[in-house]
Every structure is written in structure tokens, then in C-alpha cells.
Amino acid sequence: MSSVGRPRRSSMKTQLVSAIQLEEVEMEEVNNHHQEVNSPYHEVNNPHQEVKEPQTYSVEEAVETIGFGRFHVMLFIIMGSASIAEAMEIMLLAVVSPEIRCEWHLDNWEVALVSTMVFAGFMVCGVLSGYMADRYGRWKVVFGGSVWAAYFSLLTSFSPSYGWFIFLRLMVGCGVAGCSQGFVLKTEFIPASYRSYLLPLASIFWMVGSMLIIMLGMTVVPTLGWRWMIRLSVIPSVLLLLLFQLIPESARYNVSAGNVQAAVETLQRIARMNRASMPPGRLVEPLVKERGSWRLLVSPAFRRTSLLLWYSWFVASFSYYGSVLSSSELLEKNLLCVTDADAEHQQKHSHPEDGMCYCIPFGFNDYQTLLISCLGEVALIPLNICLLNVFGRKWSMVLLELMAALFFMLVNVCSTMFGFTILLFLIRSLVSMNFNVVYIYTAEVYPTAVRSLGLGFCTSFSRIGGMIAPFIAQVLMSHSVILAMLPFSVACVLCAVGAFLLPIETKGRALLQNS
């Protein structure tokens, strides 16, 4: 029995050893397989193995990842300075009107034609500048427009006659149209969560420009005359041309034009200035084949939006310049029902021979009233920001237009000069806030491919409102204050209805690259 059991135990022992050796061989093969997978030559040895795709990012993701920082502060200041120069060119009309009326013995319609010619130039070149900005770049158009406007504004101060004056102001309007594309350039760099805060704050620069030209009128016109006032007003534009060199071309435009490398370099520069990091991977955006095409603006996707926006811009400009020029006209001629005005605010527009006095320069109190009304453009900025963030863009326009309509009609109510000043202050606040909202909505609703052209069309329609406003505020006002204020009020009510019908709310929405 012992001899038989011994061979059996030996056989079992041999099988156990063989099983252990087989298991060791299998584990070694598994380990070798793992090493091959992790090997850099694995893709060559295993061509059917799934390859992980490299990481990519869009311009929108890069802008949001980099966030807000020092670059945006610089951008805000420099592009805001462009608003100072633009405001000085536009608001110059309210200050110089009494002076050129005096020098060339102009009728009311001739004074109104000066403002109309500026807006005509803006209207004609608004679409052209938008098309060029979408085709050739935002920066080039803004810089070229600034040079053009400064040059022809300087020439205006040497005008030998009324005809030359209105022609040169027409040329200034063409340059200012190019400057307005700076808003698109600025918007395309700002992260979405900051747009509703920073873009309304830009109205501070417009107010500064308005106040500068009024203070120049107050100090320079009585001593050196209106020609030197215009020459001195060009200085900010010249300084601005130097600062423009610090602003790069829009990264969104570069990628839409296929210049991805330039866009990456711009984004890297912004990241360094902000001390932030770029998103991992490489920049990938589809090439936009049809840039600056007006057909997209009237395509089914944007037709309703475009039509309503064109009217909204018309009313925004119509009501804004109506408030500016009507206040200037009311102060110059004292047509408002004033119950306890000082002696210098009594009826001055009379002449013993023909019933008309051409030379009615502004007094110190008139300039002071204009300055106070300018403060209205920034006094309610916190309210503007609150409306944008709480109610969104559409409802902000509706509320602001209805309130502006109400206050335009209140101008017809007899009040003291103090009450009239407060009313002007509130009207300027409301129409300025509405202009801010319309600007923001337009830049947000259109894709990069037609963003500048869309803004160009809108600004052109707005200048139609600017062309009509002088003939109501400066001509019709002489016949009836209530008839002059009624068109502004009605237009605001209709605009509120149009804003309500806008199909898209852009609050918190990323900027579109393509439609």
C-alpha cells in the first residue's frame, strides 16, 4: 500500500507545480501587455487602437477663461477716450449754433441744417464703415475714422462761409461713423458677465466729452471766438491716435478671417497682461466664408430683429439729440413758460425792425444749465446696470422709452428755471440709458461675421433720427413747444412696443461667431 501511494503523491505534486508555472507565465504575459499599451510605440504596434483627440478651444472660451484684468482696464480707458472725442464733435453743434447764427445771419432752418449735415455724413458712411470693419478689421476702421474726423474738424475752424462750414461738418460725420466701430472692438474683448457693467459705464466718457466742449464754449468763445474753440477741441483726438497703438485687432475678427495665429498671439498677450492662463489645447474656429454680407441681416433668422432694431436706433438718436438741441434752443430763445426766471432769461429773441435778433449768445447761466443736464447722462448709471442685470435688455428698453415719453411731455408744464433744469437732467438720463442698452443689445445679438455691418446699418438709421431732430427741436420749437415735444414722445412709445416685440433676449448669452 505504501509503495502504491507514493507514486500517486509524486504525480499530484508534479501537476501542482505545472499549474503554478502556467499561472506565472500567464501573469507575465498580462504584464507585458500593459507595458506595450503604455509604451510610446504602442500606436505603431497597435494601429487599430483608439487615439485620443487633442484638446481645442474657441475664442469665446479663451475670453471667458482669461477673464477680466489689466488689459480690459486699458481697453476701457482708451476706447472710452474715443467716446470723448466723438462726443465733443457731436455736442459742438449745440454750443456753436448761436455763434454761427450771429456771424452769418442764419435762419432757423439753416442752423438746423448744420446738425443735419453731420448726421448725413454719419448715415452715408455708417454702413460703409461697418462693411469695411467686417471685411478688413475693426482697428483699421476706428483708427482711420479718428484721423479723418480730426482732420476735417480742424479745417472747419477755417471755414470762410456757411457753405464751406456745412460741407466740412459733413466730412466730420463720415469720420465719426468709423469711430463708432470702436464699440464693437471693445465688446468683442469683454467677458459676457462684465458687459452689462462696463458698457454702460462707458457713457461717463461721453459725458466728459460733452462737458469739455461746453466748458470750452464757456471760456474760449467769449474771448477767442468759436473758431479757436473748434481748434482746441481737436487736441483729444490727436492724443487718442497715439493711444490706439496699444489696442490690438479683435481676436474674433482674426479667426473669422482665417488668421488664427494672430488671434492666438492677441489672446496670449491679454493673458499675460491679466496674469491669467490660456485654456489647454489649440484654437479652432470655423472659417467664415461670407463676412460683411447684408443678406444675413435680412435673412429669416434676423429679419425681424434687424427691422425693429433699425427703428429703435432711429428713436434713440432722434430722442437724444432732440433733448440736447431743444434744451439749447429753449435756453437761447427762452420759449419755455418760466414763472420766476432771472432777467437774462426773459424773452431775448426780438428786434425793433424785423422782429428777429440774430446774435443771441449763451450766457453763463445757460452754459451752467447745459453742464448740469450733461451730468444726467451718468447720474443714473447704477440704475441702468441694475435694469440690464435684473430685467434684461428688452425690458430695459421698454421701461426707459415709456419713461422718456412721459418726461418729454412734462416739458410743456410751466415751471421755474430750477424745475426745467431738473427735467432736462432726467430726460438726458433716460435717453442716454436707452442708447446704452440699444448699443449693447446690437453688439450681442449679431454674429461676428456681420456684427460691425449690423452696427453700421443701425447707426445709419440712427442718424436719420439725428437729421430730423434739429428741424423739430430748432425750427418747430419757435412756433410751439408742445408741437415740438409731441413727436419725441410718440416715437418713444412706439419704440417701447417695438422693443417688446424683439424675438431674442441676449442677457448672459455668449457672442455668436457664426449664424
XYZ file of C-alpha atoms in Angstrom:
515
model
C 0.000 0.000 0.000
C 2.784 2.391 0.844
C 4.566 1.709 -2.467
C 1.386 2.361 -4.467
C 0.530 5.610 -2.592
C 3.987 7.056 -3.077
C 3.802 7.286 -6.954
C 0.314 8.882 -6.686
C 1.568 11.612 -4.365
C 4.523 12.246 -6.695
C 2.166 12.621 -9.710
C -0.103 15.091 -7.848
C 2.931 17.111 -6.810
C 4.105 17.313 -10.419
C 0.674 18.554 -11.643
C 0.551 21.214 -8.919
C 3.987 22.560 -9.888
C 2.979 22.656 -13.556
C -0.193 24.597 -12.728
C 1.776 27.168 -10.719
C 4.284 27.603 -13.559
C 1.434 28.053 -16.088
C -0.155 30.770 -13.924
C 3.171 32.589 -13.660
C 3.539 32.528 -17.449
C 0.004 33.974 -17.925
C 0.652 36.803 -15.416
C 3.914 37.646 -17.181
C 2.048 37.906 -20.485
C -0.518 40.255 -18.901
C 2.264 42.489 -17.508
C 3.968 42.597 -20.890
C 0.651 43.604 -22.493
C 0.258 46.514 -20.062
C 3.785 47.690 -20.783
C 3.067 47.636 -24.502
C -0.083 49.722 -24.012
C 1.851 52.358 -22.063
C 4.751 52.308 -24.477
C 5.195 55.297 -26.844
C 5.453 52.789 -29.672
C 2.070 51.333 -28.883
C 0.335 53.254 -31.682
C 2.765 51.786 -34.214
C 2.457 48.246 -32.917
C -1.339 48.560 -32.474
C -2.711 50.530 -35.399
C -6.323 49.710 -34.545
C -6.054 51.156 -31.010
C -8.378 54.218 -30.458
C -6.404 57.512 -30.419
C -7.478 60.298 -28.030
C -8.324 63.569 -29.849
C -6.286 66.686 -28.925
C -7.965 69.419 -26.859
C -9.323 72.522 -28.607
C -10.949 75.790 -27.554
C -12.859 78.675 -29.153
C -12.272 82.431 -28.851
C -15.315 82.699 -26.591
C -13.860 80.052 -24.243
C -10.484 81.803 -24.265
C -12.026 85.187 -23.437
C -14.015 83.680 -20.568
C -11.030 81.655 -19.256
C -8.674 84.659 -19.282
C -11.326 86.772 -17.568
C -11.242 90.457 -16.652
C -7.949 92.160 -15.847
C -5.471 94.925 -16.602
C -5.892 94.647 -20.358
C -9.600 95.368 -20.086
C -8.946 98.399 -17.865
C -6.592 99.775 -20.539
C -9.102 98.941 -23.272
C -11.904 100.609 -21.328
C -9.905 103.838 -20.853
C -8.570 104.133 -24.418
C -11.807 103.268 -26.192
C -13.636 105.469 -23.707
C -11.364 108.300 -24.768
C -12.627 107.732 -28.306
C -16.102 108.474 -26.959
C -14.781 111.747 -25.518
C -13.584 112.856 -28.954
C -16.810 111.703 -30.620
C -18.973 113.488 -28.046
C -17.037 116.722 -28.491
C -17.627 116.629 -32.251
C -21.366 115.976 -31.914
C -22.075 118.240 -28.923
C -20.105 121.060 -30.523
C -23.212 121.751 -32.599
C -25.272 122.768 -29.576
C -22.607 125.262 -28.470
C -21.656 126.745 -31.825
C -25.205 127.222 -33.171
C -25.785 130.681 -31.606
C -22.356 131.821 -32.798
C -22.700 130.890 -36.462
C -26.275 132.224 -36.446
C -24.781 135.531 -35.373
C -21.810 135.547 -37.762
C -23.649 134.571 -40.947
C -27.156 135.832 -40.027
C -28.753 132.409 -40.450
C -32.399 131.453 -40.315
C -33.606 128.661 -38.068
C -33.614 126.064 -40.860
C -30.042 126.964 -41.834
C -28.858 126.403 -38.261
C -30.704 123.084 -38.186
C -29.081 122.088 -41.485
C -25.642 122.176 -39.832
C -26.606 119.348 -37.477
C -28.355 117.516 -40.288
C -25.234 117.534 -42.479
C -23.133 115.934 -39.734
C -25.676 113.159 -39.304
C -25.979 112.779 -43.089
C -22.261 112.042 -43.269
C -22.630 109.602 -40.407
C -25.564 107.890 -42.145
C -23.818 107.501 -45.512
C -20.554 106.244 -44.045
C -22.103 104.190 -41.231
C -22.907 101.202 -43.453
C -19.625 101.604 -45.363
C -17.549 101.632 -42.178
C -19.413 98.576 -40.876
C -18.771 96.670 -44.103
C -15.075 97.604 -44.074
C -14.743 96.634 -40.401
C -16.147 93.148 -41.110
C -14.019 92.733 -44.228
C -10.715 94.365 -43.251
C -10.720 94.678 -39.463
C -12.210 96.774 -36.681
C -8.980 98.510 -35.635
C -8.182 99.897 -39.105
C -11.631 101.473 -39.438
C -11.572 103.017 -35.950
C -8.096 104.471 -36.454
C -8.822 105.753 -39.957
C -12.126 107.281 -38.849
C -10.405 109.114 -35.997
C -7.792 110.609 -38.324
C -10.475 111.645 -40.823
C -12.724 113.270 -38.208
C -9.871 115.198 -36.546
C -8.541 116.489 -39.880
C -11.858 117.818 -41.195
C -12.861 119.176 -37.801
C -9.704 121.274 -37.792
C -10.496 122.503 -41.304
C -13.959 123.529 -40.097
C -12.403 126.235 -37.943
C -11.092 127.919 -41.115
C -14.457 127.918 -42.922
C -14.761 131.140 -44.956
C -18.522 130.789 -45.435
C -21.618 128.936 -44.311
C -21.457 126.623 -47.349
C -17.924 125.502 -46.520
C -18.893 125.035 -42.887
C -21.715 122.570 -43.584
C -19.622 120.676 -46.178
C -16.741 120.189 -43.741
C -19.112 119.105 -40.973
C -20.483 116.528 -43.438
C -16.937 115.164 -43.770
C -16.559 115.120 -39.980
C -19.698 112.984 -39.779
C -18.108 110.414 -42.112
C -15.105 110.125 -39.803
C -17.207 109.828 -36.658
C -19.038 106.897 -38.302
C -15.750 104.989 -38.391
C -15.003 105.861 -34.767
C -18.281 104.266 -33.684
C -16.927 100.829 -34.643
C -14.770 101.068 -31.534
C -17.797 99.844 -29.597
C -17.679 96.524 -31.477
C -13.934 96.215 -30.942
C -14.400 96.793 -27.223
C -17.367 94.440 -26.879
C -15.566 91.523 -28.540
C -12.845 91.536 -25.879
C -15.081 91.769 -22.775
C -16.273 88.590 -20.970
C -20.045 88.081 -21.034
C -20.595 88.623 -17.301
C -18.875 92.038 -17.420
C -20.593 93.523 -20.482
C -23.679 94.729 -18.606
C -21.409 96.594 -16.162
C -18.620 98.012 -18.315
C -20.540 99.092 -21.411
C -22.987 101.382 -19.546
C -20.046 102.891 -17.646
C -18.619 103.999 -20.998
C -21.235 106.774 -21.021
C -19.037 108.512 -18.431
C -16.585 109.300 -21.231
C -19.355 110.666 -23.440
C -20.420 112.933 -20.582
C -16.809 114.092 -20.115
C -16.613 114.981 -23.815
C -19.918 116.851 -23.652
C -18.818 118.809 -20.605
C -15.415 119.614 -22.120
C -16.943 121.208 -25.216
C -19.411 123.179 -23.078
C -16.593 124.428 -20.834
C -14.569 125.353 -23.918
C -17.568 127.298 -25.154
C -17.893 128.993 -21.767
C -14.235 130.030 -21.549
C -12.922 130.309 -25.123
C -15.853 131.609 -27.191
C -16.315 134.923 -25.296
C -12.592 135.743 -25.632
C -11.141 133.972 -28.704
C -14.296 133.037 -30.629
C -15.843 129.787 -31.855
C -13.051 129.029 -34.336
C -10.475 128.628 -31.593
C -12.923 126.530 -29.622
C -13.034 124.037 -32.514
C -9.236 124.028 -32.872
C -8.747 123.255 -29.213
C -11.409 120.542 -29.343
C -9.252 118.566 -31.816
C -6.451 118.040 -29.266
C -8.028 114.965 -27.563
C -8.425 113.289 -30.968
C -4.727 113.765 -31.776
C -3.658 112.298 -28.424
C -6.035 109.401 -28.954
C -4.258 108.385 -32.173
C -1.128 107.666 -30.129
C -3.016 105.573 -27.586
C -4.662 103.467 -30.295
C -1.302 101.768 -30.900
C -1.759 99.873 -27.610
C -5.007 98.216 -28.738
C -4.780 95.023 -30.852
C -7.118 93.863 -33.573
C -10.124 91.852 -32.429
C -9.304 88.153 -31.973
C -12.847 87.288 -33.042
C -12.343 89.145 -36.313
C -8.967 87.470 -36.929
C -10.354 83.948 -36.588
C -13.350 84.810 -38.784
C -10.853 85.978 -41.433
C -8.787 82.781 -41.073
C -5.835 84.459 -39.312
C -5.812 82.064 -36.359
C -2.174 82.684 -35.434
C -2.763 86.427 -34.986
C -5.789 85.658 -32.807
C -3.730 83.301 -30.631
C -0.978 85.901 -30.211
C -3.555 88.521 -29.202
C -5.159 86.179 -26.656
C -1.744 85.241 -25.247
C -0.875 88.926 -24.875
C -4.131 89.551 -22.993
C -3.477 86.533 -20.768
C -0.002 87.837 -19.895
C -1.342 91.310 -19.065
C -4.120 89.816 -16.923
C -1.700 87.312 -15.346
C -4.045 84.525 -16.346
C -3.621 81.250 -18.221
C -4.862 80.254 -21.636
C -7.213 77.272 -21.998
C -5.390 73.998 -22.874
C -5.207 72.816 -26.448
C -5.262 74.786 -29.668
C -7.604 77.462 -31.025
C -10.121 76.085 -33.510
C -12.837 78.172 -35.150
C -14.608 77.597 -38.467
C -13.616 79.974 -41.251
C -16.393 82.424 -42.077
C -16.598 82.489 -45.852
C -19.112 85.349 -46.206
C -18.150 88.233 -43.946
C -19.940 91.585 -44.062
C -22.927 90.286 -46.035
C -26.080 92.400 -45.720
C -28.144 89.367 -46.748
C -27.632 87.797 -43.336
C -29.143 90.880 -41.670
C -32.409 90.377 -43.555
C -32.361 86.570 -43.543
C -35.256 84.785 -41.786
C -33.091 84.343 -38.680
C -32.518 88.096 -38.222
C -35.097 89.933 -40.361
C -37.495 90.799 -37.538
C -34.649 91.696 -35.187
C -32.999 93.964 -37.764
C -36.186 95.849 -38.671
C -37.078 96.507 -35.035
C -33.507 97.470 -34.181
C -33.328 99.948 -37.056
C -36.366 101.737 -35.685
C -35.023 101.523 -32.119
C -31.791 103.199 -33.208
C -33.735 105.836 -35.130
C -35.687 106.724 -31.969
C -32.615 106.523 -29.715
C -30.824 109.170 -31.779
C -33.993 111.168 -32.502
C -34.828 111.471 -28.794
C -31.242 112.005 -27.615
C -30.345 114.824 -29.990
C -33.857 116.167 -29.690
C -33.295 116.583 -25.951
C -29.867 118.191 -26.485
C -30.849 120.621 -29.239
C -34.246 121.509 -27.783
C -32.655 122.417 -24.463
C -30.158 124.603 -26.323
C -32.975 126.258 -28.287
C -35.171 126.788 -25.226
C -32.302 128.436 -23.380
C -31.264 130.598 -26.320
C -34.754 131.913 -27.103
C -36.394 131.399 -23.706
C -39.532 129.922 -25.253
C -40.386 127.891 -22.182
C -43.109 129.074 -19.799
C -40.936 130.251 -16.920
C -42.643 131.846 -13.918
C -39.752 133.280 -11.906
C -36.771 133.428 -14.253
C -33.999 135.936 -13.848
C -33.876 138.967 -16.106
C -31.362 137.404 -18.532
C -33.759 134.536 -19.181
C -36.604 136.794 -20.311
C -37.607 136.927 -23.958
C -34.495 137.962 -25.870
C -35.383 136.938 -29.382
C -36.725 140.236 -30.662
C -35.603 143.157 -32.786
C -37.293 146.544 -33.234
C -37.076 146.426 -37.048
C -37.830 142.927 -38.309
C -38.767 141.109 -35.101
C -35.674 138.899 -35.175
C -32.370 139.173 -33.388
C -29.595 137.053 -34.879
C -26.944 137.484 -32.187
C -28.113 135.723 -29.038
C -25.010 134.211 -27.411
C -25.298 131.910 -24.420
C -24.899 133.491 -21.022
C -23.080 131.925 -18.065
C -26.326 130.554 -16.612
C -27.205 128.946 -19.950
C -23.863 127.116 -20.034
C -24.378 126.126 -16.419
C -27.779 124.581 -17.224
C -26.252 122.605 -20.114
C -23.486 121.326 -17.829
C -25.973 120.154 -15.225
C -28.053 118.376 -17.867
C -24.887 116.573 -19.046
C -24.483 115.084 -15.589
C -27.804 113.362 -16.163
C -26.073 111.034 -18.637
C -24.141 109.317 -15.839
C -26.150 110.022 -12.699
C -28.403 107.011 -13.219
C -25.760 104.532 -14.422
C -26.322 102.319 -11.314
C -29.995 102.155 -12.267
C -29.012 101.310 -15.847
C -26.775 98.429 -14.694
C -29.499 97.177 -12.369
C -32.082 97.152 -15.158
C -29.753 95.265 -17.502
C -28.942 92.559 -14.951
C -32.424 92.170 -13.459
C -34.810 92.735 -16.381
C -32.502 92.065 -19.343
C -32.010 94.127 -22.482
C -35.517 94.034 -23.975
C -37.474 95.058 -20.883
C -34.912 97.751 -20.056
C -35.593 99.375 -23.433
C -39.349 99.142 -22.892
C -39.231 100.808 -19.461
C -36.773 103.538 -20.460
C -38.705 104.512 -23.600
C -42.024 104.795 -21.759
C -40.475 106.961 -19.052
C -38.772 109.180 -21.651
C -42.116 109.669 -23.438
C -43.660 110.881 -20.187
C -40.891 113.356 -19.381
C -40.832 114.815 -22.901
C -44.458 115.842 -22.434
C -43.700 117.306 -18.992
C -41.504 119.920 -20.704
C -44.758 121.689 -21.617
C -45.634 122.201 -17.949
C -44.795 125.670 -16.637
C -42.019 125.547 -14.046
C -39.191 127.540 -12.587
C -35.750 127.504 -14.185
C -34.682 125.091 -11.447
C -37.553 122.756 -12.319
C -36.698 122.966 -16.010
C -33.059 122.103 -15.254
C -34.111 119.039 -13.249
C -36.421 117.965 -16.071
C -33.638 118.262 -18.633
C -31.429 116.282 -16.267
C -33.929 113.409 -16.121
C -34.641 113.391 -19.851
C -30.936 113.230 -20.663
C -30.556 110.375 -18.166
C -33.339 108.308 -19.726
C -32.416 108.798 -23.378
C -28.726 108.154 -22.606
C -29.529 104.939 -20.734
C -31.672 103.779 -23.636
C -28.838 104.495 -26.067
C -26.542 102.341 -23.896
C -28.969 99.420 -23.885
C -29.536 99.604 -27.653
C -25.774 99.628 -28.274
C -25.237 96.597 -26.021
C -28.134 94.607 -27.470
C -26.996 95.208 -31.058
C -23.411 94.110 -30.376
C -24.656 90.967 -28.612
C -27.417 89.831 -30.980
C -25.456 89.727 -34.266
C -22.711 87.121 -35.020
C -19.087 88.140 -35.604
C -19.479 87.721 -39.380
C -21.836 90.731 -39.565
C -21.509 92.387 -36.163
C -19.831 95.540 -37.475
C -22.084 95.740 -40.523
C -25.143 95.250 -38.317
C -23.982 98.091 -36.095
C -23.201 100.165 -39.191
C -26.741 99.777 -40.539
C -28.160 100.612 -37.115
C -26.047 103.740 -36.689
C -27.043 104.870 -40.184
C -30.721 104.624 -39.274
C -29.982 106.421 -36.033
C -28.512 109.351 -37.962
C -31.752 109.696 -39.881
C -33.265 110.440 -36.493
C -30.412 112.856 -35.846
C -31.086 114.591 -39.162
C -34.776 115.088 -38.422
C -34.376 116.123 -34.766
C -32.864 119.594 -35.477
C -35.794 120.662 -37.650
C -38.218 119.785 -34.863
C -36.121 120.961 -31.928
C -34.776 124.119 -33.580
C -37.434 125.109 -36.139
C -40.793 123.826 -34.909
C -39.873 124.871 -31.373
C -40.143 128.522 -32.388
C -43.833 128.013 -33.180
C -44.962 125.695 -30.395
C -43.190 123.867 -27.587
C -45.902 121.237 -27.287
C -45.871 120.514 -31.034
C -42.096 120.125 -30.876
C -42.180 117.752 -27.885
C -45.075 115.597 -29.102
C -43.146 113.789 -31.917
C -40.406 112.780 -29.473
C -42.939 111.399 -27.016
C -44.922 109.451 -29.628
C -41.747 107.994 -31.150
C -40.640 106.737 -27.718
C -43.972 104.994 -27.094
C -43.835 103.225 -30.470
C -40.231 102.233 -29.797
C -41.247 100.660 -26.485
C -43.746 98.494 -28.380
C -41.045 97.515 -30.883
C -38.607 96.571 -28.108
C -41.263 94.342 -26.562
C -41.605 92.503 -29.897
C -37.866 91.743 -30.256
C -37.572 87.933 -30.566
C -34.217 87.466 -28.794
C -33.047 88.310 -25.262
C -29.242 88.496 -25.103
C -28.765 88.751 -21.339
C -25.952 86.358 -20.286
C -25.596 84.956 -23.818
C -22.205 84.288 -25.427
C -21.296 86.295 -28.532
C -22.060 84.277 -31.658
C -19.228 83.584 -34.110
C -21.479 82.311 -36.904
C -25.206 82.497 -37.519
